């Protein structure tokens, strides 16, 4: 994508399962005047950490201490919401899993050798050996991943009170920077009607991406309700009518029938 971006070349992303669909065009600039929300993205199976300083006021360097722990452990953070004495953040376990795979790639290289030894020593079929060892290594990596999360919590608990919340999802609303208040208003009304409480909200400096954290069990219902509200029920036309009403020039009619415009 970098050469296309640097050269100002539009890129069209197509669907291989539906080649007649127009797809999505990625360009350097876009007219966002009529755009409210452009996409909704769901990321499931997220771990959330609530970190509260043990000192409630004036905790100098608290944020630096927290993020230095993640840096020392080599763990990246997805979304963050902060105050002076508390931090809520999300971690993607799949990233920990991917990193463990990379670090342990030499172990995977041993599978063919181990399979050969098992098949010769115990007269096991080679495919059965491969399946057995792959499952064993998978289990080991999962255990290592959870141990790493435990290490994170243990280090953080030296400076704060930590709550580890699993089975969460991030719903990202990608939209118009100038319409962020409208997007939030509509989104929270939809979630309220569906009985969903947002546990964390994060919005970056660009204001393009608004992230909401909810329970995994509620995530799909939320995405469906938000998609219906923003893309299926004429929401854009409602907004356009409201804008027209706001910009409409007031007209006064006098008692003798004369029309005066302000």
CSV table of C-alpha atoms in Angstrom, one decimal:
chain,number,residue,atom,x,y,z
A,1,UNK,CA,0.0,0.0,0.0
A,2,UNK,CA,2.9,2.4,0.7
A,3,UNK,CA,3.9,2.9,-3.0
A,4,UNK,CA,0.2,3.6,-3.9
A,5,UNK,CA,-0.2,6.0,-1.1
A,6,UNK,CA,3.0,7.9,-1.9
A,7,UNK,CA,2.1,8.1,-5.6
A,8,UNK,CA,-1.5,9.1,-4.9
A,9,UNK,CA,-2.8,6.0,-6.8
A,10,UNK,CA,-6.3,4.8,-5.9
A,11,UNK,CA,-6.6,1.1,-4.8
A,12,UNK,CA,-9.8,-0.9,-5.3
A,13,UNK,CA,-10.3,-3.8,-2.9
A,14,UNK,CA,-12.5,-6.5,-4.5
A,15,UNK,CA,-14.4,-9.5,-3.2
A,16,UNK,CA,-13.1,-12.8,-4.7
A,17,UNK,CA,-16.4,-14.5,-3.9
A,18,UNK,CA,-18.4,-11.8,-5.6
A,19,UNK,CA,-16.4,-10.4,-8.5
A,20,UNK,CA,-19.3,-8.3,-9.8
A,21,UNK,CA,-19.4,-6.2,-6.6
A,22,UNK,CA,-17.9,-2.7,-6.9
A,23,UNK,CA,-15.7,-3.3,-3.9
A,24,UNK,CA,-14.0,-0.5,-1.9
A,25,UNK,CA,-11.9,2.2,-3.3
A,26,UNK,CA,-9.1,3.6,-1.1
A,27,UNK,CA,-8.0,7.1,-2.0
A,28,UNK,CA,-5.8,9.8,-0.5
A,29,UNK,CA,-8.7,12.2,0.0
A,30,UNK,CA,-12.5,11.7,0.3
A,31,UNK,CA,-15.5,14.0,0.4
A,32,UNK,CA,-16.9,13.3,3.9
A,33,UNK,CA,-19.6,15.9,4.0
A,34,UNK,CA,-22.4,13.3,3.5
A,35,UNK,CA,-20.6,10.5,5.4
A,36,UNK,CA,-21.5,9.6,9.0
A,37,UNK,CA,-20.2,6.1,9.6
A,38,UNK,CA,-18.2,4.2,7.0
A,39,UNK,CA,-17.7,0.8,8.7
A,40,UNK,CA,-18.1,-1.2,11.9
A,41,UNK,CA,-15.3,-3.6,13.0
A,42,UNK,CA,-15.6,-6.3,15.6
A,43,UNK,CA,-12.6,-7.9,17.4
A,44,UNK,CA,-13.6,-10.7,19.8
A,45,UNK,CA,-11.8,-12.6,22.6
A,46,UNK,CA,-10.1,-9.5,24.1
A,47,UNK,CA,-8.6,-9.3,27.6
A,48,UNK,CA,-9.3,-6.0,29.5
A,49,UNK,CA,-7.3,-4.7,32.4
A,50,UNK,CA,-8.5,-2.1,34.9
A,51,UNK,CA,-5.5,-0.6,36.7
A,52,UNK,CA,-6.1,1.7,39.7
A,53,UNK,CA,-3.2,3.4,41.5
A,54,UNK,CA,-2.9,2.6,45.2
A,55,UNK,CA,-2.4,6.4,45.8
A,56,UNK,CA,-5.6,8.2,44.8
A,57,UNK,CA,-4.2,11.7,44.3
A,58,UNK,CA,-1.1,13.1,42.7
A,59,UNK,CA,0.5,9.9,41.6
A,60,UNK,CA,3.4,11.3,39.7
A,61,UNK,CA,4.7,9.0,36.9
A,62,UNK,CA,1.9,6.4,37.3
A,63,UNK,CA,1.3,6.0,33.6
A,64,UNK,CA,5.0,5.8,32.9
A,65,UNK,CA,5.4,3.0,35.4
A,66,UNK,CA,2.5,1.0,34.0
A,67,UNK,CA,3.6,1.2,30.4
A,68,UNK,CA,7.3,0.5,31.3
A,69,UNK,CA,6.0,-2.9,32.6
A,70,UNK,CA,4.4,-3.7,29.3
A,71,UNK,CA,7.6,-2.5,27.5
A,72,UNK,CA,9.8,-4.8,29.7
A,73,UNK,CA,7.6,-7.8,28.9
A,74,UNK,CA,7.4,-6.9,25.2
A,75,UNK,CA,3.6,-6.7,25.2
A,76,UNK,CA,1.7,-4.3,23.0
A,77,UNK,CA,-1.6,-2.6,24.1
A,78,UNK,CA,-4.6,-2.2,21.8
A,79,UNK,CA,-6.9,0.5,23.3
A,80,UNK,CA,-6.4,2.8,26.3
A,81,UNK,CA,-8.5,5.0,28.4
A,82,UNK,CA,-6.7,6.9,31.2
A,83,UNK,CA,-7.1,9.3,34.1
A,84,UNK,CA,-4.6,10.6,36.7
A,85,UNK,CA,-4.9,7.5,38.9
A,86,UNK,CA,-6.5,4.8,36.7
A,87,UNK,CA,-6.0,3.1,33.4
A,88,UNK,CA,-8.3,0.8,31.4
A,89,UNK,CA,-6.7,-1.0,28.5
A,90,UNK,CA,-7.2,-4.0,26.3
A,91,UNK,CA,-4.8,-6.8,25.2
A,92,UNK,CA,-5.2,-9.1,22.3
A,93,UNK,CA,-4.3,-12.7,23.4
A,94,UNK,CA,-3.8,-13.7,19.8
A,95,UNK,CA,-0.8,-11.3,19.6
A,96,UNK,CA,0.8,-13.0,22.5
A,97,UNK,CA,0.1,-16.3,20.8
A,98,UNK,CA,1.7,-15.1,17.6
A,99,UNK,CA,4.8,-13.9,19.4
A,100,UNK,CA,5.2,-17.2,21.2
A,101,UNK,CA,5.0,-19.0,17.9
A,102,UNK,CA,7.8,-16.8,16.5
A,103,UNK,CA,10.0,-17.2,19.6
A,104,UNK,CA,9.4,-21.0,19.6
A,105,UNK,CA,9.8,-21.6,15.9
A,106,UNK,CA,12.8,-23.8,16.5
A,107,UNK,CA,10.6,-26.1,18.5
A,108,UNK,CA,8.3,-26.5,15.6
A,109,UNK,CA,11.3,-27.4,13.5
A,110,UNK,CA,11.9,-30.4,15.8
A,111,UNK,CA,8.5,-32.0,14.9
A,112,UNK,CA,9.6,-34.0,11.9
A,113,UNK,CA,12.6,-35.4,13.9
A,114,UNK,CA,10.4,-36.3,16.9
A,115,UNK,CA,7.8,-37.9,14.7
A,116,UNK,CA,10.5,-40.0,13.1
A,117,UNK,CA,11.8,-41.2,16.5
A,118,UNK,CA,8.3,-42.0,17.8
A,119,UNK,CA,7.3,-43.9,14.7
A,120,UNK,CA,10.5,-46.0,14.9
A,121,UNK,CA,10.5,-46.5,18.6
A,122,UNK,CA,6.8,-47.2,19.2
A,123,UNK,CA,5.7,-48.3,15.8
A,124,UNK,CA,3.2,-45.4,15.5
A,125,UNK,CA,2.0,-44.2,12.1
A,126,UNK,CA,3.8,-41.0,11.1
A,127,UNK,CA,0.6,-38.9,10.6
A,128,UNK,CA,-0.6,-39.9,14.2
A,129,UNK,CA,2.8,-38.7,15.6
A,130,UNK,CA,2.5,-35.4,13.8
A,131,UNK,CA,-1.1,-34.8,15.1
A,132,UNK,CA,-0.1,-35.8,18.7
A,133,UNK,CA,2.9,-33.5,18.8
A,134,UNK,CA,1.1,-30.6,17.2
A,135,UNK,CA,-1.7,-30.8,19.8
A,136,UNK,CA,0.9,-31.1,22.6
A,137,UNK,CA,2.8,-28.0,21.4
A,138,UNK,CA,-0.5,-26.1,20.9
A,139,UNK,CA,-1.4,-26.8,24.6
A,140,UNK,CA,2.0,-25.7,25.7
A,141,UNK,CA,1.8,-22.4,23.9
A,142,UNK,CA,-1.7,-21.7,25.3
A,143,UNK,CA,-0.3,-22.4,28.8
A,144,UNK,CA,2.6,-20.1,28.2
A,145,UNK,CA,0.3,-17.3,27.0
A,146,UNK,CA,-1.8,-17.4,30.1
A,147,UNK,CA,1.3,-17.6,32.3
A,148,UNK,CA,2.5,-14.4,30.6
A,149,UNK,CA,-0.8,-12.7,31.4
A,150,UNK,CA,-0.4,-13.8,35.0
A,151,UNK,CA,3.1,-12.3,35.0
A,152,UNK,CA,1.7,-9.0,33.7
A,153,UNK,CA,-0.9,-8.9,36.5
A,154,UNK,CA,1.7,-9.8,39.1
A,155,UNK,CA,4.1,-7.0,38.1
A,156,UNK,CA,1.2,-4.4,37.9
A,157,UNK,CA,0.0,-5.4,41.4
A,158,UNK,CA,3.2,-4.1,42.8
A,159,UNK,CA,2.1,-0.5,42.0
A,160,UNK,CA,-1.7,-0.7,41.6
A,161,UNK,CA,-4.9,-2.7,42.1
A,162,UNK,CA,-5.6,-4.8,39.0
A,163,UNK,CA,-8.7,-6.4,37.7
A,164,UNK,CA,-8.3,-8.9,34.8
A,165,UNK,CA,-11.5,-9.1,32.7
A,166,UNK,CA,-11.6,-11.7,30.0
A,167,UNK,CA,-14.1,-12.6,27.2
A,168,UNK,CA,-14.5,-9.0,26.0
A,169,UNK,CA,-14.9,-7.6,22.5
A,170,UNK,CA,-13.9,-4.3,20.9
A,171,UNK,CA,-16.4,-2.7,18.5
A,172,UNK,CA,-14.7,0.0,16.4
A,173,UNK,CA,-16.8,2.7,14.7
A,174,UNK,CA,-15.0,4.2,11.7
A,175,UNK,CA,-16.5,7.4,10.6
A,176,UNK,CA,-16.4,11.1,9.9
A,177,UNK,CA,-14.2,13.2,12.3
A,178,UNK,CA,-16.7,16.1,12.2
A,179,UNK,CA,-19.6,13.8,13.1
A,180,UNK,CA,-18.1,12.0,16.1
A,181,UNK,CA,-20.6,13.5,18.6
A,182,UNK,CA,-23.5,12.4,16.4
A,183,UNK,CA,-22.0,8.9,16.0
A,184,UNK,CA,-21.7,8.5,19.7
A,185,UNK,CA,-25.2,9.8,20.4
A,186,UNK,CA,-26.7,7.4,17.9
A,187,UNK,CA,-24.5,4.4,19.0
A,188,UNK,CA,-25.3,4.8,22.8
A,189,UNK,CA,-29.0,5.2,22.1
A,190,UNK,CA,-28.9,1.9,20.2
A,191,UNK,CA,-26.9,0.1,22.9
A,192,UNK,CA,-29.2,1.5,25.6
A,193,UNK,CA,-32.3,0.1,23.8
A,194,UNK,CA,-30.5,-3.3,23.6
A,195,UNK,CA,-29.6,-3.3,27.3
A,196,UNK,CA,-25.9,-3.2,26.7
A,197,UNK,CA,-23.5,-1.4,29.0
A,198,UNK,CA,-20.2,-0.1,27.5
A,199,UNK,CA,-17.3,-1.0,29.8
A,200,UNK,CA,-14.7,1.2,28.1
A,201,UNK,CA,-14.6,3.8,25.4
A,202,UNK,CA,-11.5,5.0,23.6
A,203,UNK,CA,-11.1,7.6,20.8
A,204,UNK,CA,-7.7,8.4,19.3
A,205,UNK,CA,-6.3,11.8,18.4
A,206,UNK,CA,-7.5,11.4,14.8
A,207,UNK,CA,-11.1,10.9,16.0
A,208,UNK,CA,-11.7,8.6,13.1
A,209,UNK,CA,-11.9,5.4,15.2
A,210,UNK,CA,-14.1,5.2,18.2
A,211,UNK,CA,-13.6,1.9,20.2
A,212,UNK,CA,-16.3,0.5,22.6
A,213,UNK,CA,-15.6,-2.5,24.8
A,214,UNK,CA,-18.5,-4.9,25.6
A,215,UNK,CA,-19.0,-8.5,26.7
A,216,UNK,CA,-18.2,-11.2,24.1
A,217,UNK,CA,-21.7,-12.5,24.6
A,218,UNK,CA,-23.3,-9.2,23.6
A,219,UNK,CA,-20.9,-8.3,20.7
A,220,UNK,CA,-22.7,-9.8,17.7
A,221,UNK,CA,-26.0,-8.4,18.9
A,222,UNK,CA,-24.5,-5.0,19.2
A,223,UNK,CA,-22.9,-5.0,15.7
A,224,UNK,CA,-26.2,-6.1,14.1
A,225,UNK,CA,-28.1,-3.4,15.9
A,226,UNK,CA,-25.6,-0.7,15.1
A,227,UNK,CA,-25.4,-1.8,11.4
A,228,UNK,CA,-29.2,-1.7,11.2
A,229,UNK,CA,-29.4,1.8,12.8
A,230,UNK,CA,-26.6,3.4,10.7
A,231,UNK,CA,-26.9,1.6,7.4
A,232,UNK,CA,-30.4,0.1,7.0
A,233,UNK,CA,-32.9,2.5,8.5
A,234,UNK,CA,-32.4,5.7,6.5
A,235,UNK,CA,-30.2,7.3,9.2
A,236,UNK,CA,-28.3,9.4,6.6
A,237,UNK,CA,-31.5,10.9,5.2
A,238,UNK,CA,-32.6,11.7,8.7
A,239,UNK,CA,-29.3,13.6,9.3
A,240,UNK,CA,-29.6,15.4,6.0
A,241,UNK,CA,-33.1,16.6,6.9
A,242,UNK,CA,-31.9,17.7,10.3
A,243,UNK,CA,-29.1,19.7,8.7
A,244,UNK,CA,-31.4,21.3,6.2
A,245,UNK,CA,-33.8,22.3,9.1
A,246,UNK,CA,-30.9,23.8,11.0
A,247,UNK,CA,-29.7,25.8,8.1
A,248,UNK,CA,-33.2,26.8,6.9
A,249,UNK,CA,-33.8,30.6,6.9
A,250,UNK,CA,-36.7,31.6,9.2
A,251,UNK,CA,-39.7,33.2,7.5
A,252,UNK,CA,-42.1,35.6,9.3
A,253,UNK,CA,-45.6,36.2,8.0
A,254,UNK,CA,-47.2,39.5,9.1
A,255,UNK,CA,-50.9,40.0,9.8
A,256,UNK,CA,-51.4,41.7,6.4
A,257,UNK,CA,-49.9,38.7,4.6
A,258,UNK,CA,-46.5,40.2,3.9
A,259,UNK,CA,-43.6,37.7,4.0
A,260,UNK,CA,-40.3,38.7,5.7
A,261,UNK,CA,-37.1,36.6,5.7
A,262,UNK,CA,-34.3,37.1,8.3
